[in-house]
PDB file of C-alpha atoms and ligand atoms in Angstrom:
ATOM      1  CA  MET A   1      -5.470  20.550 -19.703  1.00  0.00           C
ATOM      2  CA  SER A   2      -7.699  17.468 -19.597  1.00  0.00           C
ATOM      3  CA  ASP A   3     -10.731  16.864 -21.799  1.00  0.00           C
ATOM      4  CA  ALA A   4     -13.878  14.876 -20.977  1.00  0.00           C
ATOM      5  CA  ARG A   5     -12.000  11.582 -21.365  1.00  0.00           C
ATOM      6  CA  GLY A   6      -9.383  12.816 -18.924  1.00  0.00           C
ATOM      7  CA  THR A   7      -6.801  12.965 -21.730  1.00  0.00           C
ATOM      8  CA  ASP A   8      -4.925  15.995 -23.004  1.00  0.00           C
ATOM      9  CA  GLY A   9      -5.566  16.050 -26.747  1.00  0.00           C
ATOM     10  CA  THR A  10      -2.340  14.209 -27.644  1.00  0.00           C
ATOM     11  CA  TYR A  11      -4.189  11.477 -29.504  1.00  0.00           C
ATOM     12  CA  GLU A  12      -6.196  13.959 -31.552  1.00  0.00           C
ATOM     13  CA  ARG A  13      -3.017  15.868 -32.460  1.00  0.00           C
ATOM     14  CA  ILE A  14      -1.428  12.628 -33.695  1.00  0.00           C
ATOM     15  CA  GLU A  15      -4.524  11.916 -35.786  1.00  0.00           C
ATOM     16  CA  GLU A  16      -4.361  15.391 -37.343  1.00  0.00           C
ATOM     17  CA  SER A  17      -0.717  14.893 -38.274  1.00  0.00           C
ATOM     18  CA  VAL A  18      -1.531  11.500 -39.788  1.00  0.00           C
ATOM     19  CA  ARG A  19      -4.373  13.049 -41.808  1.00  0.00           C
ATOM     20  CA  ALA A  20      -1.936  15.600 -43.268  1.00  0.00           C
ATOM     21  CA  ILE A  21       0.617  12.923 -44.197  1.00  0.00           C
ATOM     22  CA  THR A  22      -1.527  10.119 -45.649  1.00  0.00           C
ATOM     23  CA  PRO A  23      -2.434  11.948 -48.893  1.00  0.00           C
ATOM     24  CA  ARG A  24       1.331  12.082 -49.636  1.00  0.00           C
ATOM     25  CA  LEU A  25       1.717   8.308 -49.124  1.00  0.00           C
ATOM     26  CA  SER A  26       1.135   5.816 -51.901  1.00  0.00           C
ATOM     27  CA  VAL A  27       1.637   2.815 -49.595  1.00  0.00           C
ATOM     28  CA  ALA A  28       1.677   2.571 -45.799  1.00  0.00           C
ATOM     29  CA  PRO A  29       5.210   2.621 -44.336  1.00  0.00           C
ATOM     30  CA  GLN A  30       6.537  -0.545 -42.685  1.00  0.00           C
ATOM     31  CA  ILE A  31       9.536   0.797 -40.802  1.00  0.00           C
ATOM     32  CA  GLY A  32      10.226   4.158 -39.137  1.00  0.00           C
ATOM     33  CA  LEU A  33      13.603   5.820 -38.736  1.00  0.00           C
ATOM     34  CA  VAL A  34      14.860   8.682 -36.607  1.00  0.00           C
ATOM     35  CA  LEU A  35      18.084  10.253 -37.865  1.00  0.00           C
ATOM     36  CA  GLY A  36      20.286  11.977 -35.306  1.00  0.00           C
ATOM     37  CA  SER A  37      22.992  14.650 -35.474  1.00  0.00           C
ATOM     38  CA  GLY A  38      25.029  14.455 -38.672  1.00  0.00           C
ATOM     39  CA  LEU A  39      23.057  11.410 -39.878  1.00  0.00           C
ATOM     40  CA  GLY A  40      20.150  13.141 -41.625  1.00  0.00           C
ATOM     41  CA  ALA A  41      21.628  12.693 -45.107  1.00  0.00           C
ATOM     42  CA  PHE A  42      20.520   9.048 -45.097  1.00  0.00           C
ATOM     43  CA  ALA A  43      17.007  10.246 -45.889  1.00  0.00           C
ATOM     44  CA  ASP A  44      18.239  11.737 -49.158  1.00  0.00           C
ATOM     45  CA  THR A  45      19.253   8.247 -50.329  1.00  0.00           C
ATOM     46  CA  LEU A  46      15.673   6.870 -50.182  1.00  0.00           C
ATOM     47  CA  GLY A  47      14.064   5.595 -53.372  1.00  0.00           C
ATOM     48  CA  ASP A  48      10.828   7.346 -54.481  1.00  0.00           C
ATOM     49  CA  LEU A  49      11.622  10.061 -51.947  1.00  0.00           C
ATOM     50  CA  VAL A  50       8.827  12.412 -50.893  1.00  0.00           C
ATOM     51  CA  LYS A  51       9.922  15.101 -48.422  1.00  0.00           C
ATOM     52  CA  VAL A  52       7.353  16.790 -46.263  1.00  0.00           C
ATOM     53  CA  PRO A  53       8.761  19.713 -44.246  1.00  0.00           C
ATOM     54  CA  TYR A  54       7.698  19.542 -40.599  1.00  0.00           C
ATOM     55  CA  ALA A  55       6.303  23.048 -41.072  1.00  0.00           C
ATOM     56  CA  GLU A  56       3.631  21.557 -43.381  1.00  0.00           C
ATOM     57  CA  ILE A  57       2.457  18.982 -40.823  1.00  0.00           C
ATOM     58  CA  PRO A  58       0.195  20.210 -38.045  1.00  0.00           C
ATOM     59  CA  HIS A  59       1.727  19.858 -34.555  1.00  0.00           C
ATOM     60  CA  PHE A  60       5.201  18.855 -35.768  1.00  0.00           C
ATOM     61  CA  PRO A  61       7.726  20.909 -33.784  1.00  0.00           C
ATOM     62  CA  GLN A  62      10.727  22.415 -35.557  1.00  0.00           C
ATOM     63  CA  SER A  63      14.346  21.958 -34.533  1.00  0.00           C
ATOM     64  CA  ARG A  64      16.655  24.926 -34.316  1.00  0.00           C
ATOM     65  CA  VAL A  65      19.840  22.890 -33.830  1.00  0.00           C
ATOM     66  CA  VAL A  66      22.434  23.005 -36.601  1.00  0.00           C
ATOM     67  CA  GLY A  67      22.631  19.606 -38.309  1.00  0.00           C
ATOM     68  CA  HIS A  68      18.965  18.795 -37.706  1.00  0.00           C
ATOM     69  CA  SER A  69      16.913  19.693 -40.747  1.00  0.00           C
ATOM     70  CA  GLY A  70      13.217  19.109 -40.259  1.00  0.00           C
ATOM     71  CA  ASN A  71      11.579  16.881 -42.838  1.00  0.00           C
ATOM     72  CA  LEU A  72       9.462  13.813 -42.722  1.00  0.00           C
ATOM     73  CA  CYS A  73      10.810  11.685 -45.550  1.00  0.00           C
ATOM     74  CA  LEU A  74       8.731   8.976 -47.166  1.00  0.00           C
ATOM     75  CA  GLY A  75      10.301   6.473 -49.501  1.00  0.00           C
ATOM     76  CA  LYS A  76      11.881   3.106 -50.050  1.00  0.00           C
ATOM     77  CA  VAL A  77      15.001   1.265 -48.909  1.00  0.00           C
ATOM     78  CA  ARG A  78      15.447  -1.701 -51.225  1.00  0.00           C
ATOM     79  CA  ASP A  79      11.819  -2.980 -51.251  1.00  0.00           C
ATOM     80  CA  VAL A  80      10.831  -1.697 -47.816  1.00  0.00           C
ATOM     81  CA  ARG A  81       8.563   1.343 -47.424  1.00  0.00           C
ATOM     82  CA  VAL A  82       9.983   3.650 -44.775  1.00  0.00           C
ATOM     83  CA  VAL A  83       9.072   6.871 -43.042  1.00  0.00           C
ATOM     84  CA  CYS A  84      11.998   8.793 -41.780  1.00  0.00           C
ATOM     85  CA  MET A  85      12.414  11.738 -39.413  1.00  0.00           C
ATOM     86  CA  GLN A  86      15.213  13.851 -40.861  1.00  0.00           C
ATOM     87  CA  GLY A  87      15.921  15.820 -37.716  1.00  0.00           C
ATOM     88  CA  ARG A  88      14.335  15.672 -34.300  1.00  0.00           C
ATOM     89  CA  VAL A  89      13.647  18.137 -31.528  1.00  0.00           C
ATOM     90  CA  HIS A  90      15.127  17.842 -28.062  1.00  0.00           C
ATOM     91  CA  ALA A  91      13.754  18.605 -24.628  1.00  0.00           C
ATOM     92  CA  TYR A  92      16.630  21.028 -24.014  1.00  0.00           C
ATOM     93  CA  GLU A  93      15.311  23.279 -26.785  1.00  0.00           C
ATOM     94  CA  GLY A  94      12.412  24.046 -24.472  1.00  0.00           C
ATOM     95  CA  HIS A  95       9.835  21.927 -26.273  1.00  0.00           C
ATOM     96  CA  PRO A  96       7.387  20.088 -24.052  1.00  0.00           C
ATOM     97  CA  ILE A  97       8.156  16.353 -23.959  1.00  0.00           C
ATOM     98  CA  SER A  98       4.870  15.666 -25.763  1.00  0.00           C
ATOM     99  CA  ALA A  99       6.291  17.662 -28.702  1.00  0.00           C
ATOM    100  CA  VAL A 100       9.617  15.816 -28.506  1.00  0.00           C
ATOM    101  CA  VAL A 101       7.831  12.487 -29.058  1.00  0.00           C
ATOM    102  CA  HIS A 102       5.099  13.693 -31.410  1.00  0.00           C
ATOM    103  CA  GLY A 103       7.019  12.567 -34.509  1.00  0.00           C
ATOM    104  CA  VAL A 104       7.599   9.002 -33.353  1.00  0.00           C
ATOM    105  CA  ARG A 105       4.012   8.708 -32.134  1.00  0.00           C
ATOM    106  CA  THR A 106       2.848   9.835 -35.554  1.00  0.00           C
ATOM    107  CA  MET A 107       5.049   7.230 -37.244  1.00  0.00           C
ATOM    108  CA  ALA A 108       3.578   4.589 -34.930  1.00  0.00           C
ATOM    109  CA  LYS A 109       0.050   5.690 -35.856  1.00  0.00           C
ATOM    110  CA  LEU A 110       0.986   5.496 -39.543  1.00  0.00           C
ATOM    111  CA  GLY A 111       1.357   1.781 -38.866  1.00  0.00           C
ATOM    112  CA  VAL A 112       5.086   1.041 -38.764  1.00  0.00           C
ATOM    113  CA  SER A 113       5.962  -2.238 -37.053  1.00  0.00           C
ATOM    114  CA  ALA A 114       9.372  -1.037 -35.838  1.00  0.00           C
ATOM    115  CA  VAL A 115      11.322   2.181 -35.434  1.00  0.00           C
ATOM    116  CA  LEU A 116      15.110   2.355 -35.699  1.00  0.00           C
ATOM    117  CA  VAL A 117      16.504   5.300 -33.758  1.00  0.00           C
ATOM    118  CA  THR A 118      19.961   6.787 -34.313  1.00  0.00           C
ATOM    119  CA  ASN A 119      21.856   9.309 -32.265  1.00  0.00           C
ATOM    120  CA  ALA A 120      25.242  10.860 -31.651  1.00  0.00           C
ATOM    121  CA  ALA A 121      26.636  10.053 -28.226  1.00  0.00           C
ATOM    122  CA  GLY A 122      29.686  10.466 -26.056  1.00  0.00           C
ATOM    123  CA  GLY A 123      31.591   7.294 -25.190  1.00  0.00           C
ATOM    124  CA  LEU A 124      32.374   6.501 -21.554  1.00  0.00           C
ATOM    125  CA  ASP A 125      34.961   3.795 -22.169  1.00  0.00           C
ATOM    126  CA  ALA A 126      38.439   5.244 -22.597  1.00  0.00           C
ATOM    127  CA  SER A 127      39.414   2.363 -24.880  1.00  0.00           C
ATOM    128  CA  TRP A 128      36.738   3.306 -27.450  1.00  0.00           C
ATOM    129  CA  THR A 129      37.463   5.553 -30.437  1.00  0.00           C
ATOM    130  CA  PRO A 130      35.386   8.423 -31.854  1.00  0.00           C
ATOM    131  CA  GLY A 131      33.503   7.015 -34.810  1.00  0.00           C
ATOM    132  CA  ASP A 132      32.743   3.700 -33.085  1.00  0.00           C
ATOM    133  CA  LEU A 133      29.166   2.509 -33.575  1.00  0.00           C
ATOM    134  CA  MET A 134      27.208   1.160 -30.597  1.00  0.00           C
ATOM    135  CA  LEU A 135      24.110  -1.001 -30.638  1.00  0.00           C
ATOM    136  CA  VAL A 136      21.975   0.223 -27.719  1.00  0.00           C
ATOM    137  CA  THR A 137      20.960  -2.679 -25.482  1.00  0.00           C
ATOM    138  CA  ASP A 138      19.190  -0.638 -22.786  1.00  0.00           C
ATOM    139  CA  HIS A 139      18.950   2.887 -21.431  1.00  0.00           C
ATOM    140  CA  LEU A 140      19.012   5.004 -18.307  1.00  0.00           C
ATOM    141  CA  ASN A 141      16.451   7.809 -18.470  1.00  0.00           C
ATOM    142  CA  LEU A 142      18.184  10.470 -16.377  1.00  0.00           C
ATOM    143  CA  THR A 143      16.152  13.426 -17.650  1.00  0.00           C
ATOM    144  CA  ALA A 144      13.929  13.405 -14.552  1.00  0.00           C
ATOM    145  CA  THR A 145      10.829  13.327 -16.725  1.00  0.00           C
ATOM    146  CA  SER A 146       8.933  11.082 -19.116  1.00  0.00           C
ATOM    147  CA  PRO A 147       6.584  11.616 -22.066  1.00  0.00           C
ATOM    148  CA  LEU A 148       4.021   9.563 -20.141  1.00  0.00           C
ATOM    149  CA  VAL A 149       3.702  11.993 -17.227  1.00  0.00           C
ATOM    150  CA  GLY A 150       0.100  13.182 -17.071  1.00  0.00           C
ATOM    151  CA  PRO A 151      -3.220  11.516 -17.719  1.00  0.00           C
ATOM    152  CA  ASN A 152      -2.819   8.211 -19.556  1.00  0.00           C
ATOM    153  CA  ASP A 153      -4.658   7.746 -22.830  1.00  0.00           C
ATOM    154  CA  GLU A 154      -5.473   4.033 -23.131  1.00  0.00           C
ATOM    155  CA  ARG A 155      -5.826   4.478 -26.905  1.00  0.00           C
ATOM    156  CA  LEU A 156      -2.053   4.966 -26.970  1.00  0.00           C
ATOM    157  CA  GLY A 157      -1.055   2.392 -24.394  1.00  0.00           C
ATOM    158  CA  ALA A 158      -1.094   1.149 -20.821  1.00  0.00           C
ATOM    159  CA  ARG A 159      -0.546   3.315 -17.744  1.00  0.00           C
ATOM    160  CA  PHE A 160       2.534   1.326 -16.672  1.00  0.00           C
ATOM    161  CA  PRO A 161       4.286   0.053 -19.796  1.00  0.00           C
ATOM    162  CA  ASP A 162       6.842  -2.702 -19.436  1.00  0.00           C
ATOM    163  CA  MET A 163      10.422  -1.720 -20.305  1.00  0.00           C
ATOM    164  CA  THR A 164      12.145  -5.070 -19.745  1.00  0.00           C
ATOM    165  CA  GLN A 165      13.012  -5.395 -23.412  1.00  0.00           C
ATOM    166  CA  ALA A 166      12.736  -1.822 -24.569  1.00  0.00           C
ATOM    167  CA  TYR A 167      15.388  -2.437 -27.233  1.00  0.00           C
ATOM    168  CA  ASP A 168      13.950  -5.385 -29.107  1.00  0.00           C
ATOM    169  CA  PRO A 169      16.150  -8.519 -28.834  1.00  0.00           C
ATOM    170  CA  GLY A 170      15.199  -9.701 -32.335  1.00  0.00           C
ATOM    171  CA  LEU A 171      16.142  -6.345 -33.855  1.00  0.00           C
ATOM    172  CA  ARG A 172      19.409  -6.432 -31.934  1.00  0.00           C
ATOM    173  CA  ASP A 173      20.185  -9.826 -33.472  1.00  0.00           C
ATOM    174  CA  VAL A 174      19.396  -8.454 -36.915  1.00  0.00           C
ATOM    175  CA  LEU A 175      21.874  -5.607 -36.509  1.00  0.00           C
ATOM    176  CA  ARG A 176      24.594  -7.932 -35.192  1.00  0.00           C
ATOM    177  CA  LYS A 177      24.180 -10.139 -38.241  1.00  0.00           C
ATOM    178  CA  VAL A 178      24.101  -7.239 -40.691  1.00  0.00           C
ATOM    179  CA  ALA A 179      27.262  -5.775 -39.132  1.00  0.00           C
ATOM    180  CA  LYS A 180      29.054  -9.120 -39.183  1.00  0.00           C
ATOM    181  CA  ASP A 181      28.141  -9.803 -42.812  1.00  0.00           C
ATOM    182  CA  ALA A 182      29.300  -6.299 -43.794  1.00  0.00           C
ATOM    183  CA  GLY A 183      32.532  -6.623 -41.821  1.00  0.00           C
ATOM    184  CA  ILE A 184      31.672  -3.566 -39.707  1.00  0.00           C
ATOM    185  CA  ALA A 185      32.694  -3.771 -36.041  1.00  0.00           C
ATOM    186  CA  ILE A 186      30.043  -2.626 -33.579  1.00  0.00           C
ATOM    187  CA  ARG A 187      30.081  -2.081 -29.843  1.00  0.00           C
ATOM    188  CA  GLU A 188      27.143  -2.696 -27.550  1.00  0.00           C
ATOM    189  CA  GLY A 189      26.050  -0.886 -24.447  1.00  0.00           C
ATOM    190  CA  VAL A 190      23.677   1.125 -22.298  1.00  0.00           C
ATOM    191  CA  TYR A 191      22.771   4.670 -23.373  1.00  0.00           C
ATOM    192  CA  ALA A 192      22.316   7.258 -20.635  1.00  0.00           C
ATOM    193  CA  GLY A 193      19.868   9.964 -21.719  1.00  0.00           C
ATOM    194  CA  LEU A 194      20.400  13.342 -20.050  1.00  0.00           C
ATOM    195  CA  LEU A 195      18.515  16.603 -20.522  1.00  0.00           C
ATOM    196  CA  GLY A 196      21.535  18.695 -21.656  1.00  0.00           C
ATOM    197  CA  PRO A 197      22.241  21.064 -23.303  1.00  0.00           C
ATOM    198  CA  THR A 198      25.592  21.236 -21.527  1.00  0.00           C
ATOM    199  CA  TYR A 199      27.919  18.368 -22.116  1.00  0.00           C
ATOM    200  CA  GLU A 200      28.560  16.579 -18.842  1.00  0.00           C
ATOM    201  CA  THR A 201      31.123  17.367 -16.179  1.00  0.00           C
ATOM    202  CA  PRO A 202      33.909  14.839 -15.587  1.00  0.00           C
ATOM    203  CA  ALA A 203      32.236  14.006 -12.239  1.00  0.00           C
ATOM    204  CA  GLU A 204      28.955  13.265 -14.015  1.00  0.00           C
ATOM    205  CA  ILE A 205      30.791  11.018 -16.454  1.00  0.00           C
ATOM    206  CA  ARG A 206      32.330   9.080 -13.545  1.00  0.00           C
ATOM    207  CA  MET A 207      28.829   8.750 -12.048  1.00  0.00           C
ATOM    208  CA  LEU A 208      27.380   7.465 -15.338  1.00  0.00           C
ATOM    209  CA  ARG A 209      30.136   4.900 -15.650  1.00  0.00           C
ATOM    210  CA  THR A 210      29.435   3.678 -12.126  1.00  0.00           C
ATOM    211  CA  MET A 211      25.761   3.406 -13.075  1.00  0.00           C
ATOM    212  CA  GLY A 212      26.615   1.037 -15.897  1.00  0.00           C
ATOM    213  CA  ALA A 213      26.340   3.273 -18.954  1.00  0.00           C
ATOM    214  CA  GLN A 214      28.652   3.044 -21.959  1.00  0.00           C
ATOM    215  CA  ALA A 215      27.347   6.090 -23.856  1.00  0.00           C
ATOM    216  CA  VAL A 216      25.700   9.415 -23.055  1.00  0.00           C
ATOM    217  CA  GLY A 217      23.477  11.689 -25.102  1.00  0.00           C
ATOM    218  CA  MET A 218      20.579  14.129 -25.053  1.00  0.00           C
ATOM    219  CA  SER A 219      17.922  12.319 -27.069  1.00  0.00           C
ATOM    220  CA  THR A 220      16.370   8.893 -27.692  1.00  0.00           C
ATOM    221  CA  VAL A 221      15.075   7.851 -24.252  1.00  0.00           C
ATOM    222  CA  HIS A 222      11.799   9.799 -24.476  1.00  0.00           C
ATOM    223  CA  GLU A 223      11.175   8.586 -28.008  1.00  0.00           C
ATOM    224  CA  VAL A 224      11.785   4.986 -26.977  1.00  0.00           C
ATOM    225  CA  ILE A 225       9.449   5.289 -23.981  1.00  0.00           C
ATOM    226  CA  ALA A 226       6.681   6.737 -26.180  1.00  0.00           C
ATOM    227  CA  LEU A 227       7.161   3.973 -28.766  1.00  0.00           C
ATOM    228  CA  ARG A 228       7.143   1.170 -26.198  1.00  0.00           C
ATOM    229  CA  HIS A 229       3.969   2.688 -24.724  1.00  0.00           C
ATOM    230  CA  MET A 230       2.437   2.162 -28.176  1.00  0.00           C
ATOM    231  CA  ARG A 231       3.942  -1.367 -28.363  1.00  0.00           C
ATOM    232  CA  VAL A 232       6.174  -0.530 -31.313  1.00  0.00           C
ATOM    233  CA  ARG A 233       9.429  -2.482 -31.548  1.00  0.00           C
ATOM    234  CA  VAL A 234      12.531  -0.356 -31.186  1.00  0.00           C
ATOM    235  CA  GLY A 235      16.159  -0.647 -32.254  1.00  0.00           C
ATOM    236  CA  ALA A 236      18.769   2.033 -31.565  1.00  0.00           C
ATOM    237  CA  LEU A 237      22.253   2.711 -32.831  1.00  0.00           C
ATOM    238  CA  SER A 238      24.635   5.345 -31.406  1.00  0.00           C
ATOM    239  CA  CYS A 239      27.506   6.893 -33.267  1.00  0.00           C
ATOM    240  CA  ILE A 240      30.136   7.544 -30.607  1.00  0.00           C
ATOM    241  CA  THR A 241      31.218  10.941 -31.883  1.00  0.00           C
ATOM    242  CA  ASN A 242      33.580  11.781 -29.031  1.00  0.00           C
ATOM    243  CA  LEU A 243      34.937  10.420 -25.802  1.00  0.00           C
ATOM    244  CA  ALA A 244      32.923  11.894 -22.928  1.00  0.00           C
ATOM    245  CA  ALA A 245      34.076  14.792 -20.766  1.00  0.00           C
ATOM    246  CA  GLY A 246      37.207  14.337 -18.719  1.00  0.00           C
ATOM    247  CA  ILE A 247      38.527  11.296 -20.608  1.00  0.00           C
ATOM    248  CA  LEU A 248      40.708  13.435 -22.854  1.00  0.00           C
ATOM    249  CA  ASP A 249      42.207  16.649 -21.596  1.00  0.00           C
ATOM    250  CA  ARG A 250      40.252  18.944 -23.925  1.00  0.00           C
ATOM    251  CA  GLU A 251      36.865  20.549 -24.501  1.00  0.00           C
ATOM    252  CA  LEU A 252      33.925  19.076 -26.442  1.00  0.00           C
ATOM    253  CA  ASN A 253      32.152  20.850 -29.268  1.00  0.00           C
ATOM    254  CA  HIS A 254      29.158  20.208 -31.507  1.00  0.00           C
ATOM    255  CA  ALA A 255      31.112  20.649 -34.756  1.00  0.00           C
ATOM    256  CA  GLU A 256      33.279  17.668 -33.813  1.00  0.00           C
ATOM    257  CA  VAL A 257      30.148  15.621 -33.053  1.00  0.00           C
ATOM    258  CA  GLU A 258      28.726  16.360 -36.505  1.00  0.00           C
ATOM    259  CA  GLU A 259      31.983  15.758 -38.362  1.00  0.00           C
ATOM    260  CA  THR A 260      32.580  12.380 -36.744  1.00  0.00           C
ATOM    261  CA  ALA A 261      29.023  11.222 -37.467  1.00  0.00           C
ATOM    262  CA  LYS A 262      29.421  12.295 -41.106  1.00  0.00           C
ATOM    263  CA  ALA A 263      32.739  10.449 -41.415  1.00  0.00           C
ATOM    264  CA  ARG A 264      30.955   7.168 -40.550  1.00  0.00           C
ATOM    265  CA  ARG A 265      28.105   7.815 -42.951  1.00  0.00           C
ATOM    266  CA  ALA A 266      28.987   5.089 -45.475  1.00  0.00           C
ATOM    267  CA  ASP A 267      29.041   2.349 -42.814  1.00  0.00           C
ATOM    268  CA  LEU A 268      25.930   3.722 -41.165  1.00  0.00           C
ATOM    269  CA  VAL A 269      24.063   3.653 -44.457  1.00  0.00           C
ATOM    270  CA  ARG A 270      25.075   0.020 -45.024  1.00  0.00           C
ATOM    271  CA  LEU A 271      24.026  -0.961 -41.523  1.00  0.00           C
ATOM    272  CA  LEU A 272      20.733   0.899 -41.707  1.00  0.00           C
ATOM    273  CA  GLU A 273      19.834  -0.583 -45.092  1.00  0.00           C
ATOM    274  CA  GLY A 274      20.410  -4.126 -43.886  1.00  0.00           C
ATOM    275  CA  TRP A 275      18.707  -3.432 -40.573  1.00  0.00           C
ATOM    276  CA  ILE A 276      15.624  -2.009 -42.279  1.00  0.00           C
ATOM    277  CA  GLU A 277      15.376  -5.036 -44.545  1.00  0.00           C
ATOM    278  CA  GLY A 278      15.788  -7.457 -41.643  1.00  0.00           C
ATOM    279  CA  ALA A 279      13.323  -5.570 -39.473  1.00  0.00           C
ATOM    280  CA  ALA A 280      10.696  -5.584 -42.240  1.00  0.00           C
ATOM    281  CA  ALA A 281      11.223  -9.321 -42.705  1.00  0.00           C
ATOM    282  CA  GLY A 282      10.138  -9.944 -39.134  1.00  0.00           C
ATOM    283  CA  GLY A 283      13.016  -8.798 -37.059  1.00  0.00           C
ATOM    284  CA  ASN A 284      14.907 -11.922 -36.051  1.00  0.00           C
ATOM    285  CA  SER A 285      15.918 -13.463 -39.326  1.00  0.00           C
TER     286      SER A 285
HETATM  287  N1  LIG B   1      27.474  14.096 -24.188  1.00  0.00           N
HETATM  288  C1  LIG B   1      26.160  14.269 -24.420  1.00  0.00           C
HETATM  289  N2  LIG B   1      25.630  14.242 -25.624  1.00  0.00           N
HETATM  290  C2  LIG B   1      26.444  14.008 -26.671  1.00  0.00           C
HETATM  291  C3  LIG B   1      27.822  13.822 -26.504  1.00  0.00           C
HETATM  292  C4  LIG B   1      28.367  13.871 -25.184  1.00  0.00           C
HETATM  293  O1  LIG B   1      29.584  13.725 -24.962  1.00  0.00           O
HETATM  294  N3  LIG B   1      28.336  13.608 -27.741  1.00  0.00           N
HETATM  295  C5  LIG B   1      27.300  13.655 -28.621  1.00  0.00           C
HETATM  296  N4  LIG B   1      26.145  13.892 -27.976  1.00  0.00           N
END
């Protein structure tokens, strides 16, 4: 439904969420984080942690997927103020795409200068190992939809946002440096975002490889589009929790995805801490 401005109320919903969150904030957050499957525990390591359940924030949708608790976490990493989505919702749960991106839009409106997105993903390269970490350099949005479908609200961003450098080059450099200094090997590649909720068929995996993807998952691309629309800088890191369908001669399951992500938690925490600090310092230090 359109209102008199020709918009659909998205902006007003973001403002209402922000109004519910700001009384819980002592200082405005600088950096936003989205924690994917099995990675949510990072939020519990924040200093001065304040947890706001999504249920207490108007318009925040709730995830029903195991491994995705739903809290907006406010706090500190070293000296950087962060706001962190502990759990996200996915389009395959049946949520409208506007709900899928409501959290990141709210973080953008809270004033963060960058958002670091994490996810669990399947690896397309047979030489990779479950547990590998991949810096996302670009994406393929293969969900056949976008959070920007519908009337454009100029208060959020332009009708035709540029996506040439969706994954900020400066933030990519920061992560490379943090990983090198910490002695943690990282891969780099293109993330293919699919609707799910099935894992892919072996034929789909062959197609994705031909298309130039190195990883596949069911999140991230809509969030990144919504953030770039709002001109927020984005970095993304995938935990390759399994090799994609058809590479090994066995079935995929969600428990394995969660376990592998948890097993890399210590390295992920180190990378995220350094990345947050570097991003807050300007992003290409
Ligand atoms: N495919 C899609 N999404 C995923 C996978 C996968 O193999 N692993 C973790 N998320």
